[in-house]
PDB file of C-alpha atoms and ligand atoms in Angstrom:
ATOM      1  CA  VAL A   1     -40.251   2.679-119.012  1.00  0.00           C
ATOM      2  CA  ALA A   2     -40.848   1.025-115.989  1.00  0.00           C
ATOM      3  CA  VAL A   3     -43.493   2.472-113.588  1.00  0.00           C
ATOM      4  CA  ASN A   4     -40.324   1.914-110.974  1.00  0.00           C
ATOM      5  CA  ASP A   5     -38.295   3.698-113.021  1.00  0.00           C
ATOM      6  CA  LEU A   6     -40.630   7.507-113.520  1.00  0.00           C
ATOM      7  CA  LEU A   7     -39.281   7.817-109.298  1.00  0.00           C
ATOM      8  CA  ILE A   8     -36.236   8.466-110.086  1.00  0.00           C
ATOM      9  CA  PRO A   9     -36.522  11.650-111.770  1.00  0.00           C
ATOM     10  CA  ARG A  10     -39.449  12.183-109.555  1.00  0.00           C
ATOM     11  CA  PHE A  11     -37.614  12.285-106.134  1.00  0.00           C
ATOM     12  CA  ARG A  12     -34.635  13.617-108.191  1.00  0.00           C
ATOM     13  CA  ARG A  13     -36.749  17.054-108.910  1.00  0.00           C
ATOM     14  CA  ALA A  14     -38.238  16.593-105.676  1.00  0.00           C
ATOM     15  CA  ARG A  15     -34.888  17.446-103.598  1.00  0.00           C
ATOM     16  CA  ARG A  16     -34.692  20.469-105.592  1.00  0.00           C
ATOM     17  CA  ASP A  17     -37.697  21.566-105.332  1.00  0.00           C
ATOM     18  CA  SER A  18     -38.507  24.143-102.191  1.00  0.00           C
ATOM     19  CA  GLU A  19     -42.388  23.756-101.657  1.00  0.00           C
ATOM     20  CA  LEU A  20     -41.650  19.714-101.723  1.00  0.00           C
ATOM     21  CA  VAL A  21     -39.643  17.342 -99.261  1.00  0.00           C
ATOM     22  CA  VAL A  22     -37.939  14.023 -99.257  1.00  0.00           C
ATOM     23  CA  LEU A  23     -38.210  11.474 -95.889  1.00  0.00           C
ATOM     24  CA  GLU A  24     -35.472   9.558 -95.813  1.00  0.00           C
ATOM     25  CA  GLY A  25     -36.382   6.186 -93.747  1.00  0.00           C
ATOM     26  CA  PHE A  26     -39.228   4.787 -91.655  1.00  0.00           C
ATOM     27  CA  HIS A  27     -38.727   8.084 -88.147  1.00  0.00           C
ATOM     28  CA  ALA A  28     -39.479  10.203 -91.166  1.00  0.00           C
ATOM     29  CA  LEU A  29     -42.065   8.412 -92.317  1.00  0.00           C
ATOM     30  CA  LYS A  30     -43.962   7.956 -88.950  1.00  0.00           C
ATOM     31  CA  HIS A  31     -43.855  11.503 -87.564  1.00  0.00           C
ATOM     32  CA  ALA A  32     -44.698  13.335 -91.352  1.00  0.00           C
ATOM     33  CA  LEU A  33     -47.709  10.601 -91.334  1.00  0.00           C
ATOM     34  CA  ARG A  34     -48.286  11.732 -87.515  1.00  0.00           C
ATOM     35  CA  PHE A  35     -48.680  15.034 -87.895  1.00  0.00           C
ATOM     36  CA  GLU A  36     -50.447  15.097 -91.067  1.00  0.00           C
ATOM     37  CA  ALA A  37     -48.252  16.048 -93.593  1.00  0.00           C
ATOM     38  CA  GLU A  38     -49.421  15.608 -96.812  1.00  0.00           C
ATOM     39  CA  LEU A  39     -47.957  12.602 -98.978  1.00  0.00           C
ATOM     40  CA  VAL A  40     -47.245  12.867-102.331  1.00  0.00           C
ATOM     41  CA  GLU A  41     -45.376   9.106-102.609  1.00  0.00           C
ATOM     42  CA  ALA A  42     -44.176   6.996-100.257  1.00  0.00           C
ATOM     43  CA  VAL A  43     -42.129   3.371-101.471  1.00  0.00           C
ATOM     44  CA  ALA A  44     -40.815   0.777 -99.880  1.00  0.00           C
ATOM     45  CA  VAL A  45     -38.719  -2.514-100.520  1.00  0.00           C
ATOM     46  CA  ASP A  46     -40.488  -4.673 -98.374  1.00  0.00           C
ATOM     47  CA  LEU A  47     -44.250  -4.048 -96.855  1.00  0.00           C
ATOM     48  CA  ASP A  48     -43.939  -6.548 -94.865  1.00  0.00           C
ATOM     49  CA  GLU A  49     -41.336  -5.332 -92.387  1.00  0.00           C
ATOM     50  CA  VAL A  50     -43.082  -1.703 -92.999  1.00  0.00           C
ATOM     51  CA  GLU A  51     -46.177  -2.883 -91.455  1.00  0.00           C
ATOM     52  CA  ASP A  52     -44.143  -4.631 -88.673  1.00  0.00           C
ATOM     53  CA  LEU A  53     -42.415  -1.339 -88.018  1.00  0.00           C
ATOM     54  CA  ALA A  54     -44.952   0.036 -87.543  1.00  0.00           C
ATOM     55  CA  GLU A  55     -46.702  -2.183 -85.289  1.00  0.00           C
ATOM     56  CA  GLU A  56     -43.889  -2.526 -82.669  1.00  0.00           C
ATOM     57  CA  LEU A  57     -42.269   1.392 -83.192  1.00  0.00           C
ATOM     58  CA  ALA A  58     -46.206   3.206 -84.681  1.00  0.00           C
ATOM     59  CA  PRO A  59     -49.248   1.317 -83.355  1.00  0.00           C
ATOM     60  CA  ASP A  60     -50.947   4.028 -84.280  1.00  0.00           C
ATOM     61  CA  LEU A  61     -50.043   3.873 -87.400  1.00  0.00           C
ATOM     62  CA  ALA A  62     -50.029   0.464 -88.509  1.00  0.00           C
ATOM     63  CA  GLY A  63     -52.592  -0.632 -90.828  1.00  0.00           C
ATOM     64  CA  ALA A  64     -53.095   2.977 -92.066  1.00  0.00           C
ATOM     65  CA  LEU A  65     -49.192   2.563 -94.065  1.00  0.00           C
ATOM     66  CA  ARG A  66     -50.347  -0.799 -96.358  1.00  0.00           C
ATOM     67  CA  GLU A  67     -52.599   1.504 -98.049  1.00  0.00           C
ATOM     68  CA  ARG A  68     -49.910   4.536 -98.970  1.00  0.00           C
ATOM     69  CA  VAL A  69     -46.736   2.706 -99.097  1.00  0.00           C
ATOM     70  CA  LYS A  70     -46.046   1.475-103.223  1.00  0.00           C
ATOM     71  CA  PRO A  71     -43.645  -1.607-103.421  1.00  0.00           C
ATOM     72  CA  VAL A  72     -40.323  -0.949-105.620  1.00  0.00           C
ATOM     73  CA  ASP A  73     -37.178  -2.693-106.223  1.00  0.00           C
ATOM     74  CA  PRO A  74     -34.118  -2.563-103.995  1.00  0.00           C
ATOM     75  CA  GLU A  75     -32.347  -1.076-106.996  1.00  0.00           C
ATOM     76  CA  VAL A  76     -34.660   1.560-107.528  1.00  0.00           C
ATOM     77  CA  LEU A  77     -34.922   2.555-103.925  1.00  0.00           C
ATOM     78  CA  ALA A  78     -30.925   2.759-103.886  1.00  0.00           C
ATOM     79  CA  GLU A  79     -31.726   5.249-106.761  1.00  0.00           C
ATOM     80  CA  LEU A  80     -33.890   7.437-105.060  1.00  0.00           C
ATOM     81  CA  VAL A  81     -31.691   8.829-102.399  1.00  0.00           C
ATOM     82  CA  PRO A  82     -28.246   9.411-101.736  1.00  0.00           C
ATOM     83  CA  ARG A  83     -27.653   6.946 -98.670  1.00  0.00           C
ATOM     84  CA  ALA A  84     -30.919   4.538 -98.592  1.00  0.00           C
ATOM     85  CA  PRO A  85     -32.246   3.652 -95.359  1.00  0.00           C
ATOM     86  CA  ARG A  86     -31.776   0.333 -93.370  1.00  0.00           C
ATOM     87  CA  THR A  87     -35.247   0.151 -93.545  1.00  0.00           C
ATOM     88  CA  GLY A  88     -35.826   0.522 -97.196  1.00  0.00           C
ATOM     89  CA  VAL A  89     -38.577   2.987 -97.449  1.00  0.00           C
ATOM     90  CA  VAL A  90     -38.628   6.553 -98.657  1.00  0.00           C
ATOM     91  CA  ALA A  91     -41.266   9.353 -99.291  1.00  0.00           C
ATOM     92  CA  ILE A  92     -42.538  12.701-100.760  1.00  0.00           C
ATOM     93  CA  ALA A  93     -44.498  14.737 -99.044  1.00  0.00           C
ATOM     94  CA  ARG A  94     -45.136  18.538 -99.444  1.00  0.00           C
ATOM     95  CA  GLN A  95     -43.836  21.599 -96.764  1.00  0.00           C
ATOM     96  CA  PRO A  96     -46.127  22.750 -94.841  1.00  0.00           C
ATOM     97  CA  ARG A  97     -46.500  26.655 -95.500  1.00  0.00           C
ATOM     98  CA  VAL A  98     -44.557  28.914 -92.600  1.00  0.00           C
ATOM     99  CA  ASP A  99     -46.197  32.294 -92.013  1.00  0.00           C
ATOM    100  CA  VAL A 100     -43.286  33.770 -89.772  1.00  0.00           C
ATOM    101  CA  ALA A 101     -45.393  36.750 -88.774  1.00  0.00           C
ATOM    102  CA  GLU A 102     -47.682  34.641 -87.339  1.00  0.00           C
ATOM    103  CA  VAL A 103     -45.040  32.382 -85.704  1.00  0.00           C
ATOM    104  CA  LEU A 104     -43.367  35.396 -83.742  1.00  0.00           C
ATOM    105  CA  ALA A 105     -47.221  36.544 -82.855  1.00  0.00           C
ATOM    106  CA  ASP A 106     -48.523  33.303 -81.920  1.00  0.00           C
ATOM    107  CA  SER A 107     -49.491  34.039 -77.784  1.00  0.00           C
ATOM    108  CA  ARG A 108     -48.768  30.716 -76.421  1.00  0.00           C
ATOM    109  CA  PRO A 109     -45.868  30.284 -73.474  1.00  0.00           C
ATOM    110  CA  ALA A 110     -44.053  28.682 -75.734  1.00  0.00           C
ATOM    111  CA  PRO A 111     -40.102  29.778 -76.609  1.00  0.00           C
ATOM    112  CA  VAL A 112     -38.954  30.578 -80.766  1.00  0.00           C
ATOM    113  CA  VAL A 113     -35.634  28.630 -81.342  1.00  0.00           C
ATOM    114  CA  LEU A 114     -33.604  31.321 -83.801  1.00  0.00           C
ATOM    115  CA  LEU A 115     -31.110  29.029 -85.446  1.00  0.00           C
ATOM    116  CA  GLU A 116     -28.260  31.650 -87.124  1.00  0.00           C
ATOM    117  CA  GLU A 117     -25.849  30.312 -90.154  1.00  0.00           C
ATOM    118  CA  PRO A 118     -26.396  26.730 -88.603  1.00  0.00           C
ATOM    119  CA  ARG A 119     -23.859  24.638 -91.277  1.00  0.00           C
ATOM    120  CA  ASN A 120     -23.908  21.555 -90.253  1.00  0.00           C
ATOM    121  CA  MET A 121     -27.322  19.542 -91.407  1.00  0.00           C
ATOM    122  CA  GLY A 122     -27.696  16.318 -88.898  1.00  0.00           C
ATOM    123  CA  ASN A 123     -26.465  18.768 -86.299  1.00  0.00           C
ATOM    124  CA  LEU A 124     -30.411  21.589 -87.405  1.00  0.00           C
ATOM    125  CA  GLY A 125     -32.422  18.185 -88.203  1.00  0.00           C
ATOM    126  CA  ALA A 126     -31.301  17.387 -84.066  1.00  0.00           C
ATOM    127  CA  CYS A 127     -31.950  20.904 -83.152  1.00  0.00           C
ATOM    128  CA  VAL A 128     -35.443  20.552 -84.282  1.00  0.00           C
ATOM    129  CA  ARG A 129     -36.401  17.144 -83.308  1.00  0.00           C
ATOM    130  CA  VAL A 130     -35.315  18.375 -79.679  1.00  0.00           C
ATOM    131  CA  ALA A 131     -37.544  21.776 -80.553  1.00  0.00           C
ATOM    132  CA  ALA A 132     -40.285  19.320 -81.761  1.00  0.00           C
ATOM    133  CA  ALA A 133     -40.152  17.780 -78.416  1.00  0.00           C
ATOM    134  CA  ALA A 134     -39.832  20.191 -75.570  1.00  0.00           C
ATOM    135  CA  ASP A 135     -42.989  21.757 -78.018  1.00  0.00           C
ATOM    136  CA  ALA A 136     -41.045  25.028 -78.682  1.00  0.00           C
ATOM    137  CA  ALA A 137     -43.379  27.478 -81.012  1.00  0.00           C
ATOM    138  CA  ALA A 138     -41.115  27.372 -83.985  1.00  0.00           C
ATOM    139  CA  VAL A 139     -36.904  26.126 -85.358  1.00  0.00           C
ATOM    140  CA  LEU A 140     -36.213  29.643 -87.878  1.00  0.00           C
ATOM    141  CA  THR A 141     -33.411  29.847 -89.008  1.00  0.00           C
ATOM    142  CA  THR A 142     -30.733  32.071 -91.399  1.00  0.00           C
ATOM    143  CA  GLY A 143     -27.823  31.421 -93.468  1.00  0.00           C
ATOM    144  CA  ASP A 144     -28.159  29.658 -96.985  1.00  0.00           C
ATOM    145  CA  ASN A 145     -28.936  26.150 -95.169  1.00  0.00           C
ATOM    146  CA  ASP A 146     -32.033  25.077 -95.882  1.00  0.00           C
ATOM    147  CA  PRO A 147     -33.193  23.450 -92.980  1.00  0.00           C
ATOM    148  CA  TRP A 148     -35.617  21.442 -94.512  1.00  0.00           C
ATOM    149  CA  HIS A 149     -33.048  19.587 -96.922  1.00  0.00           C
ATOM    150  CA  PRO A 150     -33.039  15.918 -95.966  1.00  0.00           C
ATOM    151  CA  ASP A 151     -30.000  15.422 -94.164  1.00  0.00           C
ATOM    152  CA  ALA A 152     -31.925  17.702 -91.623  1.00  0.00           C
ATOM    153  CA  VAL A 153     -34.884  16.131 -92.026  1.00  0.00           C
ATOM    154  CA  ARG A 154     -34.130  12.493 -91.419  1.00  0.00           C
ATOM    155  CA  GLY A 155     -31.300  14.183 -88.769  1.00  0.00           C
ATOM    156  CA  ALA A 156     -35.062  15.229 -87.063  1.00  0.00           C
ATOM    157  CA  ALA A 157     -36.630  11.658 -88.038  1.00  0.00           C
ATOM    158  CA  GLY A 158     -39.445  13.770 -89.650  1.00  0.00           C
ATOM    159  CA  LEU A 159     -40.258  16.619 -86.640  1.00  0.00           C
ATOM    160  CA  HIS A 160     -40.118  19.400 -88.779  1.00  0.00           C
ATOM    161  CA  PHE A 161     -43.576  18.278 -89.252  1.00  0.00           C
ATOM    162  CA  ALA A 162     -44.276  18.928 -85.967  1.00  0.00           C
ATOM    163  CA  LEU A 163     -43.941  22.566 -85.189  1.00  0.00           C
ATOM    164  CA  PRO A 164     -43.548  25.333 -87.674  1.00  0.00           C
ATOM    165  CA  VAL A 165     -39.740  25.030 -89.287  1.00  0.00           C
ATOM    166  CA  ALA A 166     -38.556  27.817 -91.550  1.00  0.00           C
ATOM    167  CA  ALA A 167     -35.477  29.677 -93.564  1.00  0.00           C
ATOM    168  CA  ILE A 168     -35.582  33.637 -93.301  1.00  0.00           C
ATOM    169  CA  GLU A 169     -33.470  36.508 -94.001  1.00  0.00           C
ATOM    170  CA  GLU A 170     -34.222  38.556 -90.990  1.00  0.00           C
ATOM    171  CA  LEU A 171     -34.964  38.077 -87.747  1.00  0.00           C
ATOM    172  CA  PRO A 172     -38.050  40.616 -87.992  1.00  0.00           C
ATOM    173  CA  GLY A 173     -39.316  42.899 -85.254  1.00  0.00           C
ATOM    174  CA  SER A 174     -41.798  41.067 -82.469  1.00  0.00           C
ATOM    175  CA  ASP A 175     -43.246  41.681 -79.180  1.00  0.00           C
ATOM    176  CA  ARG A 176     -40.404  38.958 -78.073  1.00  0.00           C
ATOM    177  CA  PRO A 177     -37.904  38.757 -75.738  1.00  0.00           C
ATOM    178  CA  LEU A 178     -34.253  38.118 -77.943  1.00  0.00           C
ATOM    179  CA  ILE A 179     -31.907  36.356 -76.194  1.00  0.00           C
ATOM    180  CA  ALA A 180     -28.440  35.295 -77.598  1.00  0.00           C
ATOM    181  CA  ILE A 181     -27.338  31.893 -75.440  1.00  0.00           C
ATOM    182  CA  ASP A 182     -23.756  32.087 -75.699  1.00  0.00           C
ATOM    183  CA  PRO A 183     -21.196  30.458 -73.737  1.00  0.00           C
ATOM    184  CA  GLU A 184     -19.993  34.151 -72.797  1.00  0.00           C
ATOM    185  CA  GLY A 185     -23.242  35.340 -71.453  1.00  0.00           C
ATOM    186  CA  ASP A 186     -24.710  35.914 -67.908  1.00  0.00           C
ATOM    187  CA  PRO A 187     -24.730  31.946 -66.283  1.00  0.00           C
ATOM    188  CA  LEU A 188     -28.402  30.636 -67.247  1.00  0.00           C
ATOM    189  CA  ARG A 189     -30.413  30.113 -63.914  1.00  0.00           C
ATOM    190  CA  PRO A 190     -33.939  28.341 -63.333  1.00  0.00           C
ATOM    191  CA  GLY A 191     -36.502  31.600 -64.368  1.00  0.00           C
ATOM    192  CA  ASP A 192     -34.271  32.962 -65.845  1.00  0.00           C
ATOM    193  CA  LEU A 193     -35.740  32.512 -69.731  1.00  0.00           C
ATOM    194  CA  PRO A 194     -39.146  34.957 -70.505  1.00  0.00           C
ATOM    195  CA  ALA A 195     -41.695  31.950 -72.307  1.00  0.00           C
ATOM    196  CA  ARG A 196     -42.103  33.668 -75.159  1.00  0.00           C
ATOM    197  CA  ALA A 197     -37.977  34.065 -75.648  1.00  0.00           C
ATOM    198  CA  ILE A 198     -36.345  34.252 -79.395  1.00  0.00           C
ATOM    199  CA  LEU A 199     -33.560  32.097 -78.136  1.00  0.00           C
ATOM    200  CA  ALA A 200     -30.947  32.725 -80.358  1.00  0.00           C
ATOM    201  CA  PHE A 201     -27.798  30.305 -81.081  1.00  0.00           C
ATOM    202  CA  GLY A 202     -24.511  30.470 -83.108  1.00  0.00           C
ATOM    203  CA  ALA A 203     -23.073  28.972 -85.666  1.00  0.00           C
ATOM    204  CA  GLU A 204     -21.115  25.643 -85.113  1.00  0.00           C
ATOM    205  CA  ARG A 205     -17.480  27.196 -85.570  1.00  0.00           C
ATOM    206  CA  HIS A 206     -18.185  31.441 -84.721  1.00  0.00           C
ATOM    207  CA  GLY A 207     -20.830  31.484 -82.660  1.00  0.00           C
ATOM    208  CA  LEU A 208     -23.591  34.297 -82.809  1.00  0.00           C
ATOM    209  CA  SER A 209     -22.781  37.246 -85.219  1.00  0.00           C
ATOM    210  CA  PRO A 210     -22.256  40.291 -83.225  1.00  0.00           C
ATOM    211  CA  ASP A 211     -24.693  42.553 -84.860  1.00  0.00           C
ATOM    212  CA  LEU A 212     -27.867  38.918 -82.960  1.00  0.00           C
ATOM    213  CA  LEU A 213     -25.851  40.121 -79.729  1.00  0.00           C
ATOM    214  CA  ILE A 214     -25.496  44.232 -79.880  1.00  0.00           C
ATOM    215  CA  ARG A 215     -30.000  43.417 -81.065  1.00  0.00           C
ATOM    216  CA  ALA A 216     -29.999  40.748 -77.988  1.00  0.00           C
ATOM    217  CA  ASP A 217     -31.942  42.006 -74.781  1.00  0.00           C
ATOM    218  CA  ALA A 218     -29.442  39.688 -72.903  1.00  0.00           C
ATOM    219  CA  ARG A 219     -26.934  37.385 -73.191  1.00  0.00           C
ATOM    220  CA  ILE A 220     -27.383  33.890 -71.514  1.00  0.00           C
ATOM    221  CA  GLY A 221     -25.031  31.047 -70.774  1.00  0.00           C
ATOM    222  CA  ILE A 222     -24.855  27.278 -69.998  1.00  0.00           C
ATOM    223  CA  PRO A 223     -22.361  26.881 -67.052  1.00  0.00           C
ATOM    224  CA  MET A 224     -19.463  24.723 -68.309  1.00  0.00           C
ATOM    225  CA  LYS A 225     -16.362  23.195 -66.286  1.00  0.00           C
ATOM    226  CA  PRO A 226     -13.406  25.401 -66.481  1.00  0.00           C
ATOM    227  CA  GLY A 227     -11.443  25.222 -69.821  1.00  0.00           C
ATOM    228  CA  VAL A 228     -14.638  23.536 -71.882  1.00  0.00           C
ATOM    229  CA  SER A 229     -14.874  25.839 -74.269  1.00  0.00           C
ATOM    230  CA  SER A 230     -18.363  25.235 -75.515  1.00  0.00           C
ATOM    231  CA  LEU A 231     -20.944  22.645 -76.193  1.00  0.00           C
ATOM    232  CA  ASN A 232     -22.555  21.412 -79.530  1.00  0.00           C
ATOM    233  CA  LEU A 233     -25.139  23.236 -81.000  1.00  0.00           C
ATOM    234  CA  ALA A 234     -27.974  20.635 -80.900  1.00  0.00           C
ATOM    235  CA  THR A 235     -26.889  20.052 -77.348  1.00  0.00           C
ATOM    236  CA  SER A 236     -27.230  23.980 -75.974  1.00  0.00           C
ATOM    237  CA  VAL A 237     -30.422  23.833 -77.551  1.00  0.00           C
ATOM    238  CA  ALA A 238     -31.897  21.007 -75.299  1.00  0.00           C
ATOM    239  CA  VAL A 239     -30.489  22.553 -72.205  1.00  0.00           C
ATOM    240  CA  VAL A 240     -32.112  25.765 -72.218  1.00  0.00           C
ATOM    241  CA  LEU A 241     -35.825  24.535 -73.856  1.00  0.00           C
ATOM    242  CA  PHE A 242     -35.735  21.731 -70.901  1.00  0.00           C
ATOM    243  CA  ASN A 243     -34.198  24.139 -68.837  1.00  0.00           C
ATOM    244  CA  LEU A 244     -37.290  26.796 -69.614  1.00  0.00           C
ATOM    245  CA  ARG A 245     -39.769  23.881 -69.683  1.00  0.00           C
ATOM    246  CA  SER A 246     -38.823  23.159 -66.364  1.00  0.00           C
ATOM    247  CA  ASN A 247     -39.638  26.460 -65.328  1.00  0.00           C
ATOM    248  CA  SER A 248     -43.787  26.204 -66.191  1.00  0.00           C
TER     249      SER A 248
HETATM  250  C1  SAM B 301     -20.753  25.211 -80.329  1.00  0.00           C
HETATM  251  S1  SAM B 301     -21.028  27.014 -80.774  1.00  0.00           S
HETATM  252  C2  SAM B 301     -19.907  28.050 -81.190  1.00  0.00           C
HETATM  253  C3  SAM B 301     -18.880  27.863 -80.308  1.00  0.00           C
HETATM  254  C4  SAM B 301     -17.826  29.419 -80.400  1.00  0.00           C
HETATM  255  N1  SAM B 301     -16.732  28.888 -80.916  1.00  0.00           N
HETATM  256  C5  SAM B 301     -18.892  30.594 -79.665  1.00  0.00           C
HETATM  257  O1  SAM B 301     -17.722  30.784 -78.515  1.00  0.00           O
HETATM  258  O2  SAM B 301     -19.424  30.884 -79.497  1.00  0.00           O
HETATM  259  C6  SAM B 301     -22.386  26.524 -81.128  1.00  0.00           C
HETATM  260  C7  SAM B 301     -23.633  27.314 -80.030  1.00  0.00           C
HETATM  261  O3  SAM B 301     -23.786  26.743 -79.568  1.00  0.00           O
HETATM  262  C8  SAM B 301     -24.267  27.450 -78.593  1.00  0.00           C
HETATM  263  N2  SAM B 301     -23.402  27.423 -76.765  1.00  0.00           N
HETATM  264  C9  SAM B 301     -23.036  26.252 -77.062  1.00  0.00           C
HETATM  265  N3  SAM B 301     -21.999  26.576 -75.787  1.00  0.00           N
HETATM  266  C10 SAM B 301     -23.091  27.263 -75.405  1.00  0.00           C
HETATM  267  C11 SAM B 301     -22.584  27.343 -73.452  1.00  0.00           C
HETATM  268  N4  SAM B 301     -21.841  26.712 -73.190  1.00  0.00           N
HETATM  269  N5  SAM B 301     -23.927  28.338 -73.346  1.00  0.00           N
HETATM  270  C12 SAM B 301     -24.446  28.877 -74.150  1.00  0.00           C
HETATM  271  N6  SAM B 301     -24.337  28.706 -75.595  1.00  0.00           N
HETATM  272  C13 SAM B 301     -23.948  27.907 -76.196  1.00  0.00           C
HETATM  273  C14 SAM B 301     -24.329  29.348 -79.024  1.00  0.00           C
HETATM  274  O4  SAM B 301     -25.404  29.345 -78.872  1.00  0.00           O
HETATM  275  C15 SAM B 301     -23.376  28.871 -79.988  1.00  0.00           C
HETATM  276  O5  SAM B 301     -22.779  29.962 -80.846  1.00  0.00           O
END
């Protein structure tokens, strides 16, 4: 068996391993390395191209990548992930452990984003990406979908490593105010939201659950032109997080 062929079962097992995550594409690998992910394996079709990308897009990592990325045949790369990324780079990293109680107790004035049963992995990834950019305290998700699914990590450009991201069964109690972000809520105004809030966003189709709406301390909506029923989930996360940031 050629060494390259051993990669195929390794990447397949990693997809099912809750302690590992498969990274697809240069940006995911770039952010993983920048935010100190523990890399298990990284391979690329063209190491020179990876170095060129690093020099152009991540000069802080230029030079370091060549040591960590092994060459692989294009036919093998095509077998490692369902959709080979255009940059021809894929990797396996260890998922950082998240202590949800510790995250909720964090006294830093930064909100926690709670996504109730998100359905679309690309959208979930976009939420993680904007939460990382806005320096949120964490992204927590409920429901069946794994926030560390490779499609979500690809959608987040690997920014799962920039802040705690975890699935929870149920939201534990904490001293953080719980704010339901809902189109039917009171209009969002600058300065309305507490800095350490848990900001809860609903599922793409059904919105927030009745249980969460009852439990919430407040219900806030992003004002929209009459006739528009809602914003995309990740767009609403972006609006609310950057509204909160502009107050601080
Ligand atoms: C696509 S929307 C869900 C639409 C769903 N039909 C509803 O009425 O809630 C997904 C989530 O994005 C957030 N959202 C979208 N537009 C919003 C708005 N104008 N104001 C507040 N939240 C919004 C909410 O958290 C919502 O649950």
